[in-house]
Short mmCIF file of C-alpha atoms in Angstrom, two decimals:
data_model
loop_
_atom_site.label_atom_id
_atom_site.label_comp_id
_atom_site.label_asym_id
_atom_site.label_seq_id
_atom_site.Cartn_x
_atom_site.Cartn_y
_atom_site.Cartn_z
CA MET A 23 91.99 -190.25 53.36
CA SER A 24 95.34 -188.43 53.23
CA VAL A 25 96.67 -186.87 56.41
CA GLU A 26 96.24 -183.35 55.00
CA TYR A 27 92.46 -183.71 55.23
CA VAL A 28 92.17 -185.43 58.59
CA LYS A 29 90.32 -183.21 61.04
CA VAL A 30 92.56 -182.10 63.90
CA GLU A 31 91.76 -180.20 67.09
CA ARG A 32 93.68 -178.61 69.95
CA ALA A 33 93.36 -181.88 71.92
CA ASP A 34 95.52 -183.61 69.29
CA PHE A 35 98.51 -181.58 70.49
CA ASP A 36 98.41 -183.39 73.82
CA GLN A 37 98.34 -186.75 72.05
CA VAL A 38 101.03 -186.41 69.39
CA MET A 39 103.35 -183.51 70.28
CA VAL A 40 106.21 -183.35 72.76
CA PRO A 41 104.76 -181.44 75.76
CA ASN A 42 107.35 -178.63 75.85
CA TYR A 43 104.71 -176.04 74.88
CA ALA A 44 101.33 -175.11 76.31
CA PRO A 45 99.55 -173.63 73.28
CA ALA A 46 96.34 -171.65 73.46
CA ALA A 47 92.99 -173.41 73.38
CA PHE A 48 92.26 -172.32 69.80
CA ILE A 49 94.08 -173.06 66.53
CA PRO A 50 94.67 -170.19 64.08
CA VAL A 51 94.09 -171.32 60.51
CA ARG A 52 94.19 -168.17 58.35
CA GLY A 53 95.62 -164.68 58.52
CA GLU A 54 95.40 -161.51 56.49
CA GLY A 55 97.23 -158.36 57.48
CA SER A 56 96.79 -157.98 61.25
CA HIS A 57 93.75 -160.26 61.44
CA VAL A 58 93.68 -163.97 62.25
CA TRP A 59 90.83 -166.47 62.08
CA ASP A 60 90.60 -169.68 64.09
CA GLN A 61 88.99 -173.03 63.24
CA SER A 62 85.55 -171.80 64.26
CA GLY A 63 85.79 -168.72 62.02
CA ARG A 64 86.34 -166.34 64.95
CA GLU A 65 88.40 -163.25 64.05
CA LEU A 66 91.16 -161.85 66.26
CA ILE A 67 93.45 -158.85 65.93
CA ASP A 68 97.10 -159.85 66.13
CA PHE A 69 99.27 -157.73 68.45
CA ALA A 70 101.65 -160.70 69.00
CA GLY A 71 103.08 -161.00 65.51
CA GLY A 72 104.26 -164.55 66.05
CA ILE A 73 106.52 -163.16 68.83
CA ALA A 74 107.87 -160.23 66.79
CA VAL A 75 108.20 -162.39 63.66
CA ASN A 76 105.35 -161.39 61.34
CA SER A 77 106.87 -158.01 60.57
CA LEU A 78 104.52 -157.37 57.66
CA GLY A 79 101.50 -159.17 59.05
CA HIS A 80 99.96 -162.24 57.48
CA ALA A 81 100.04 -163.07 53.77
CA HIS A 82 101.63 -159.78 52.71
CA PRO A 83 101.43 -159.73 48.88
CA ALA A 84 105.12 -158.89 48.37
CA LEU A 85 106.14 -161.89 50.47
CA VAL A 86 103.61 -164.23 48.87
CA LYS A 87 104.94 -163.22 45.45
CA ALA A 88 108.59 -163.67 46.44
CA LEU A 89 107.89 -167.11 47.86
CA THR A 90 105.74 -168.39 45.01
CA ASP A 91 108.09 -167.02 42.34
CA GLN A 92 111.08 -168.71 43.99
CA ALA A 93 109.14 -171.92 44.65
CA GLN A 94 108.83 -172.37 40.90
CA LYS A 95 112.59 -172.02 40.40
CA LEU A 96 114.80 -173.57 43.10
CA TRP A 97 114.06 -174.82 46.62
CA HIS A 98 117.35 -176.07 48.00
CA VAL A 99 120.91 -176.71 46.88
CA SER A 100 122.90 -176.85 50.19
CA ASN A 101 126.06 -174.90 50.87
CA VAL A 102 128.05 -177.03 48.46
CA PHE A 103 126.76 -174.28 46.15
CA THR A 104 125.66 -170.71 46.65
CA ASN A 105 122.45 -169.28 45.18
CA GLU A 106 121.19 -165.99 43.82
CA PRO A 107 118.56 -165.09 46.49
CA ALA A 108 121.13 -165.60 49.29
CA LEU A 109 123.68 -163.38 47.56
CA ARG A 110 121.09 -160.67 46.89
CA LEU A 111 119.97 -160.73 50.52
CA ALA A 112 123.55 -160.53 51.77
CA HIS A 113 124.24 -157.54 49.51
CA LYS A 114 121.15 -155.77 50.86
CA LEU A 115 122.15 -156.40 54.49
CA VAL A 116 125.70 -155.19 53.88
CA ASP A 117 124.49 -152.08 52.06
CA ALA A 118 122.07 -151.20 54.89
CA THR A 119 124.31 -151.81 57.95
CA PHE A 120 127.84 -151.64 59.37
CA ALA A 121 128.48 -155.17 58.16
CA GLU A 122 130.77 -156.34 55.39
CA ARG A 123 130.07 -160.07 55.64
CA VAL A 124 126.94 -162.16 56.30
CA PHE A 125 126.35 -165.72 57.54
CA LEU A 126 122.84 -167.04 56.89
CA ALA A 127 121.18 -169.52 59.23
CA ASN A 128 117.67 -170.69 60.10
CA SER A 129 116.83 -169.07 63.43
CA GLY A 130 117.92 -166.60 66.06
CA ALA A 131 119.52 -169.35 68.13
CA GLU A 132 121.60 -170.43 65.14
CA ALA A 133 122.60 -166.84 64.37
CA ASN A 134 123.69 -166.38 68.00
CA GLU A 135 125.47 -169.72 68.09
CA ALA A 136 127.48 -168.59 65.07
CA ALA A 137 128.14 -165.21 66.67
CA PHE A 138 129.44 -166.70 69.92
CA LYS A 139 131.58 -169.28 68.14
CA LEU A 140 133.04 -166.59 65.89
CA ALA A 141 133.84 -164.35 68.86
CA ARG A 142 135.73 -167.17 70.58
CA ARG A 143 137.48 -168.26 67.38
CA TYR A 144 138.57 -164.71 66.59
CA ALA A 145 139.99 -164.21 70.09
CA HIS A 146 141.71 -167.61 69.98
CA ASP A 147 143.38 -166.89 66.66
CA VAL A 148 144.38 -163.29 67.39
CA TYR A 149 145.14 -163.30 71.12
CA GLY A 150 145.51 -166.93 72.19
CA PRO A 151 143.47 -169.74 73.80
CA GLU A 152 143.13 -168.05 77.21
CA LYS A 153 140.91 -165.28 75.81
CA PHE A 154 137.58 -167.11 75.67
CA GLU A 155 135.38 -165.61 78.40
CA ILE A 156 131.99 -164.14 77.47
CA ILE A 157 130.09 -161.60 79.56
CA ALA A 158 126.32 -161.33 79.09
CA ALA A 159 123.49 -159.63 80.93
CA SER A 160 121.37 -161.15 83.66
CA ASN A 161 117.83 -161.91 82.54
CA SER A 162 118.87 -161.95 78.90
CA PHE A 163 117.66 -164.40 76.26
CA HIS A 164 119.71 -165.62 73.29
CA GLY A 165 118.14 -168.89 72.17
CA ARG A 166 117.62 -172.50 73.19
CA THR A 167 120.79 -174.33 72.18
CA LEU A 168 123.08 -175.32 75.04
CA PHE A 169 125.53 -172.52 74.22
CA THR A 170 122.84 -169.85 73.83
CA VAL A 171 120.88 -170.77 76.96
CA THR A 172 124.13 -170.67 78.92
CA VAL A 173 124.93 -167.19 77.60
CA GLY A 174 121.32 -166.19 78.29
CA GLY A 175 121.00 -164.99 81.85
CA GLN A 176 117.94 -167.00 82.89
CA ALA A 177 118.67 -170.17 84.87
CA LYS A 178 115.20 -171.61 84.20
CA TYR A 179 116.19 -172.21 80.58
CA SER A 180 119.60 -173.78 81.25
CA ALA A 181 119.06 -175.86 84.39
CA GLY A 182 118.77 -179.64 84.16
CA PHE A 183 120.69 -180.20 80.94
CA GLY A 184 124.02 -181.26 82.39
CA PRO A 185 127.30 -179.33 82.65
CA LYS A 186 127.12 -175.82 81.24
CA ILE A 187 129.58 -174.32 78.82
CA GLU A 188 132.38 -172.71 80.81
CA GLY A 189 133.70 -169.17 80.71
CA ILE A 190 130.40 -167.28 80.78
CA THR A 191 129.64 -164.55 83.32
CA HIS A 192 126.48 -162.53 83.88
CA VAL A 193 126.21 -158.96 85.12
CA PRO A 194 123.14 -156.73 85.65
CA PHE A 195 121.77 -155.04 82.53
CA ASN A 196 122.27 -151.28 82.23
CA ASP A 197 124.92 -151.39 85.00
CA LEU A 198 128.22 -150.16 83.55
CA ALA A 199 130.05 -150.38 86.89
CA ALA A 200 129.22 -154.08 87.15
CA LEU A 201 130.54 -154.72 83.65
CA LYS A 202 133.69 -152.73 84.37
CA ALA A 203 134.32 -154.88 87.43
CA ALA A 204 133.84 -158.11 85.47
CA ILE A 205 135.63 -157.44 82.18
CA SER A 206 139.28 -158.39 81.77
CA ASP A 207 141.81 -159.19 79.10
CA LYS A 208 140.44 -162.77 79.13
CA THR A 209 137.09 -161.46 77.88
CA CYS A 210 136.57 -162.27 74.22
CA ALA A 211 133.10 -160.75 73.91
CA VAL A 212 130.33 -158.85 75.63
CA VAL A 213 126.89 -159.97 74.45
CA LEU A 214 123.86 -157.71 74.86
CA GLU A 215 120.34 -157.19 73.58
CA PRO A 216 119.92 -153.45 72.93
CA ILE A 217 116.39 -154.06 74.21
CA GLN A 218 115.90 -157.06 76.47
CA GLY A 219 112.85 -158.77 74.99
CA GLU A 220 112.03 -161.89 76.98
CA GLY A 221 113.55 -160.15 79.99
CA GLY A 222 110.75 -157.59 80.15
CA VAL A 223 111.10 -155.20 77.16
CA LEU A 224 113.89 -153.17 78.77
CA PRO A 225 115.76 -150.74 76.49
CA ALA A 226 119.42 -150.10 77.18
CA ASP A 227 120.49 -146.58 78.18
CA LYS A 228 122.50 -144.77 75.52
CA ALA A 229 125.31 -143.93 77.95
CA TYR A 230 125.45 -147.58 78.99
CA LEU A 231 125.98 -148.87 75.46
CA GLU A 232 128.51 -146.14 74.77
CA GLY A 233 130.39 -147.20 77.91
CA VAL A 234 130.20 -150.87 76.95
CA ARG A 235 131.69 -150.08 73.53
CA LYS A 236 134.57 -148.23 75.20
CA LEU A 237 135.27 -151.05 77.66
CA CYS A 238 135.29 -153.61 74.85
CA ASP A 239 137.79 -151.55 72.90
CA GLU A 240 140.03 -151.15 75.95
CA HIS A 241 140.11 -154.93 76.54
CA ASN A 242 140.21 -156.06 72.89
CA ALA A 243 136.83 -157.72 73.33
CA LEU A 244 134.17 -157.90 70.63
CA LEU A 245 130.78 -156.29 71.17
CA VAL A 246 127.95 -158.60 70.08
CA PHE A 247 124.43 -157.24 69.73
CA ASP A 248 121.60 -159.76 69.71
CA GLU A 249 119.01 -158.04 67.53
CA VAL A 250 116.91 -161.11 66.91
CA GLN A 251 113.89 -159.37 68.44
CA SER A 252 114.82 -155.69 68.14
CA GLY A 253 116.02 -155.68 64.54
CA MET A 254 114.47 -155.30 61.10
CA GLY A 255 112.57 -152.08 61.72
CA ARG A 256 111.05 -153.11 65.02
CA THR A 257 112.31 -149.96 66.80
CA GLY A 258 111.72 -147.49 63.98
CA GLU A 259 115.30 -147.85 62.71
CA LEU A 260 116.37 -150.81 60.63
CA PHE A 261 118.37 -152.11 63.60
CA ALA A 262 118.20 -150.91 67.19
CA TYR A 263 121.91 -150.05 67.35
CA MET A 264 121.16 -147.22 64.94
CA ASN A 265 119.04 -145.52 67.62
CA TYR A 266 122.07 -145.40 69.91
CA GLY A 267 124.92 -144.56 67.55
CA VAL A 268 126.87 -147.52 68.96
CA THR A 269 128.17 -149.99 66.38
CA PRO A 270 128.75 -153.63 67.32
CA ASP A 271 131.39 -155.96 65.91
CA ILE A 272 128.89 -158.78 65.40
CA LEU A 273 125.09 -158.60 65.12
CA SER A 274 122.49 -161.38 65.01
CA SER A 275 119.13 -161.11 63.28
CA ALA A 276 116.16 -163.43 62.77
CA LYS A 277 112.44 -163.24 63.65
CA SER A 278 111.25 -160.24 61.59
CA LEU A 279 113.96 -160.86 58.98
CA GLY A 280 111.85 -163.55 57.33
CA GLY A 281 108.44 -162.08 58.06
CA GLY A 282 107.29 -165.55 59.13
CA PHE A 283 109.63 -167.68 57.03
CA PRO A 284 112.43 -169.26 59.13
CA ILE A 285 115.75 -167.48 58.59
CA GLY A 286 118.54 -165.99 60.68
CA ALA A 287 121.64 -163.96 59.89
CA MET A 288 124.90 -163.06 61.58
CA LEU A 289 126.48 -159.81 60.40
CA THR A 290 130.10 -158.81 60.96
CA THR A 291 133.17 -157.15 59.45
CA SER A 292 135.55 -158.63 56.90
CA LYS A 293 138.41 -158.67 59.43
CA ILE A 294 136.47 -160.73 61.95
CA ALA A 295 134.74 -162.94 59.36
CA THR A 296 138.03 -164.35 58.07
CA HIS A 297 138.26 -166.44 61.25
CA LEU A 298 135.35 -168.62 60.17
CA ALA A 299 137.35 -170.25 57.39
CA VAL A 300 136.09 -173.12 55.25
CA GLY A 301 134.93 -175.99 57.45
CA THR A 302 134.85 -174.13 60.78
CA HIS A 303 131.07 -173.68 60.89
CA GLY A 304 128.04 -174.50 58.78
CA THR A 305 124.35 -175.25 58.45
CA THR A 306 122.52 -177.40 55.91
CA TYR A 307 119.60 -175.07 55.33
CA GLY A 308 121.26 -171.69 55.96
CA GLY A 309 120.87 -169.42 52.96
CA ASN A 310 118.07 -171.55 51.57
CA PRO A 311 116.75 -169.93 48.34
CA LEU A 312 113.14 -169.84 49.52
CA ALA A 313 113.98 -168.20 52.85
CA SER A 314 116.45 -165.79 51.27
CA ALA A 315 113.99 -164.69 48.60
CA VAL A 316 111.33 -163.95 51.22
CA ALA A 317 113.78 -162.13 53.51
CA GLY A 318 114.95 -160.01 50.60
CA ALA A 319 111.37 -158.95 49.96
CA VAL A 320 110.85 -158.21 53.66
CA LEU A 321 113.92 -155.99 53.70
CA ASP A 322 112.80 -154.13 50.57
CA VAL A 323 109.46 -153.24 52.19
CA ILE A 324 110.71 -152.39 55.68
CA ASN A 325 113.86 -150.45 54.83
CA THR A 326 112.03 -147.39 53.55
CA PRO A 327 111.58 -143.98 55.21
CA GLU A 328 107.80 -144.37 55.10
CA VAL A 329 107.63 -147.68 56.95
CA LEU A 330 110.29 -146.79 59.52
CA ALA A 331 108.67 -143.43 60.27
CA GLY A 332 105.33 -145.21 60.49
CA VAL A 333 106.69 -147.54 63.18
CA LYS A 334 107.61 -144.55 65.35
CA ALA A 335 104.19 -142.96 64.85
CA LYS A 336 102.40 -146.20 65.65
CA HIS A 337 104.52 -146.50 68.81
CA GLU A 338 103.06 -143.22 70.04
CA ARG A 339 99.54 -144.35 69.21
CA PHE A 340 100.02 -147.52 71.25
CA LYS A 341 101.77 -145.83 74.14
CA VAL A 342 99.25 -143.00 74.60
CA ARG A 343 96.33 -145.43 74.69
CA LEU A 344 98.08 -147.96 76.93
CA GLU A 345 98.99 -145.22 79.39
CA GLN A 346 95.33 -144.14 79.42
CA ILE A 347 94.33 -147.72 80.21
CA ALA A 348 96.98 -147.84 82.94
CA ALA A 349 95.72 -144.64 84.51
CA GLN A 350 92.09 -145.72 84.44
CA TYR A 351 92.43 -149.30 85.67
CA GLY A 352 95.67 -149.26 87.68
CA ILE A 353 96.87 -152.49 86.13
CA PHE A 354 100.15 -151.14 84.68
CA THR A 355 102.86 -148.97 86.21
CA GLU A 356 104.88 -148.25 83.07
CA VAL A 357 104.72 -148.59 79.29
CA ARG A 358 108.22 -148.95 77.84
CA GLY A 359 110.08 -150.03 74.73
CA LEU A 360 110.90 -148.62 71.32
CA GLY A 361 108.90 -148.66 68.11
CA LEU A 362 106.54 -151.60 67.93
CA LEU A 363 108.20 -153.58 70.70
CA LEU A 364 106.34 -152.40 73.79
CA GLY A 365 106.01 -153.74 77.29
CA ALA A 366 103.35 -152.83 79.85
CA ALA A 367 104.73 -153.58 83.33
CA LEU A 368 102.08 -154.90 85.70
CA SER A 369 101.41 -153.11 88.97
CA ASP A 370 102.14 -154.79 92.30
CA ALA A 371 98.60 -156.09 92.64
CA TRP A 372 98.86 -157.80 89.24
CA LYS A 373 102.45 -159.02 89.34
CA GLY A 374 102.79 -162.59 88.17
CA LYS A 375 99.50 -162.44 86.25
CA ALA A 376 100.60 -161.59 82.71
CA LYS A 377 99.19 -164.91 81.48
CA ASP A 378 95.80 -163.97 82.95
CA VAL A 379 95.89 -160.76 80.90
CA LEU A 380 96.76 -162.73 77.76
CA ASN A 381 93.86 -165.13 78.31
CA ALA A 382 91.41 -162.30 78.98
CA ALA A 383 92.57 -160.47 75.85
CA GLU A 384 92.11 -163.56 73.71
CA LYS A 385 88.52 -163.90 74.90
CA GLU A 386 87.90 -160.36 73.66
CA GLY A 387 89.47 -161.11 70.28
CA VAL A 388 93.00 -159.72 70.53
CA MET A 389 96.30 -161.61 70.67
CA VAL A 390 99.05 -160.22 72.92
CA LEU A 391 102.22 -161.62 74.50
CA GLN A 392 104.00 -161.66 77.82
CA ALA A 393 107.66 -160.97 78.61
CA GLY A 394 108.01 -162.90 81.82
CA PRO A 395 105.17 -163.09 84.37
CA ASP A 396 105.08 -159.34 85.07
CA VAL A 397 105.01 -157.69 81.64
CA VAL A 398 102.44 -157.73 78.83
CA ARG A 399 104.24 -157.42 75.50
CA PHE A 400 103.05 -156.05 72.16
CA ALA A 401 104.92 -156.82 68.92
CA PRO A 402 102.47 -156.35 66.04
CA SER A 403 103.05 -155.98 62.33
CA LEU A 404 105.17 -152.95 61.48
CA VAL A 405 102.55 -151.90 58.92
CA ILE A 406 99.46 -152.49 61.06
CA PRO A 407 96.77 -149.95 60.08
CA ASP A 408 95.85 -147.35 62.68
CA ALA A 409 92.26 -148.59 62.59
CA ASP A 410 93.43 -152.05 63.66
CA ILE A 411 95.52 -150.56 66.47
CA ASP A 412 92.49 -148.67 67.75
CA GLU A 413 90.11 -151.62 67.48
CA GLY A 414 92.63 -153.99 69.04
CA LEU A 415 93.18 -151.65 71.96
CA ASN A 416 89.42 -151.25 72.38
CA ARG A 417 89.21 -155.01 72.75
CA PHE A 418 92.23 -155.05 75.05
CA GLU A 419 90.64 -152.38 77.27
CA ARG A 420 87.45 -154.43 77.53
CA ALA A 421 89.57 -157.36 78.69
CA VAL A 422 91.34 -155.21 81.31
CA ALA A 423 88.04 -153.78 82.50
CA LYS A 424 86.59 -157.25 83.05
CA LEU A 425 89.73 -158.45 84.80
CA THR A 426 89.95 -155.52 87.17
CA GLN A 427 86.23 -155.44 87.93
CA ALA A 428 85.90 -159.16 88.57
#
């Protein structure tokens, strides 16, 4: 019997996989829209979205068509060549953003790795080798490579892997005075998430980002926005920076960009891009025709007034109901975020128990996330029907009621 037809169960994970994850007790096997079914045929409503990845839900027909059409043409050619889907995607990203140049990768970590390397290379070439320091925010998250976990402001992800990359400083998020005290003419870049995702779904203040932009300009430092989680319509604008009117020099995107197909992108200006000349950086699979074709279809669907306005309306639907649940059960103190990236901060009595909320929700047939131990996170499909929002929140309320009454 071929391996494709061998029966597998959750217990197989513990036998054959590296134990760096602790997956749920059930295995999803099929999805349609905002619904998922597990091996037993049980149906769940998906408010997790593959951690803000499944921007158009599961098996969206436009994405299925883009993938199957491309699969019959060309799968991979490497960057010895370019390909049509990659060029079309890059044109679409340039047309829709501040950017003039695009680098395609496979993940958010790769997009950020490219962004950080470019920032250092640009500063080295233009200002000299002493201008290499990077300032990032405490409690940030930028990926799992050694460079990106070092820039990320969470020690739990970077400890135990040997010497860290030098020249990286962390300051509190949304604290302009702290950044002003830390920045200098040795700073090559300031790296920020416009909304801290893993750090608790914390949006930046508009005045803060405006002040950061000004400080970067004064010190000839590049402003890098990590929009891996906040981008591609997640906030109700195509990218979160558009909500603030603050334009970065470099932007990273992934997650929702592929709608579930692995792809990442780094966006920048022509002036800055010239410093990644031939041979300075690369990736075997970046700009893969399959991934680029899917991402192009994702962008076509999301970057419309109807979908983006719908994200903002669905945000209100979520927030009103979650605040009602908070008021009735006392489990949350605040519902925050933008668009369909929301965080419900747990009250003092429930701090540290976000995983308990996740597990209770799953038992009631709804998939949610956490953003650290103190915040329950919601990142559903950007086109989730209102009826699914209501039913999912009904299930979520039942889970909260059982938790708080136990």
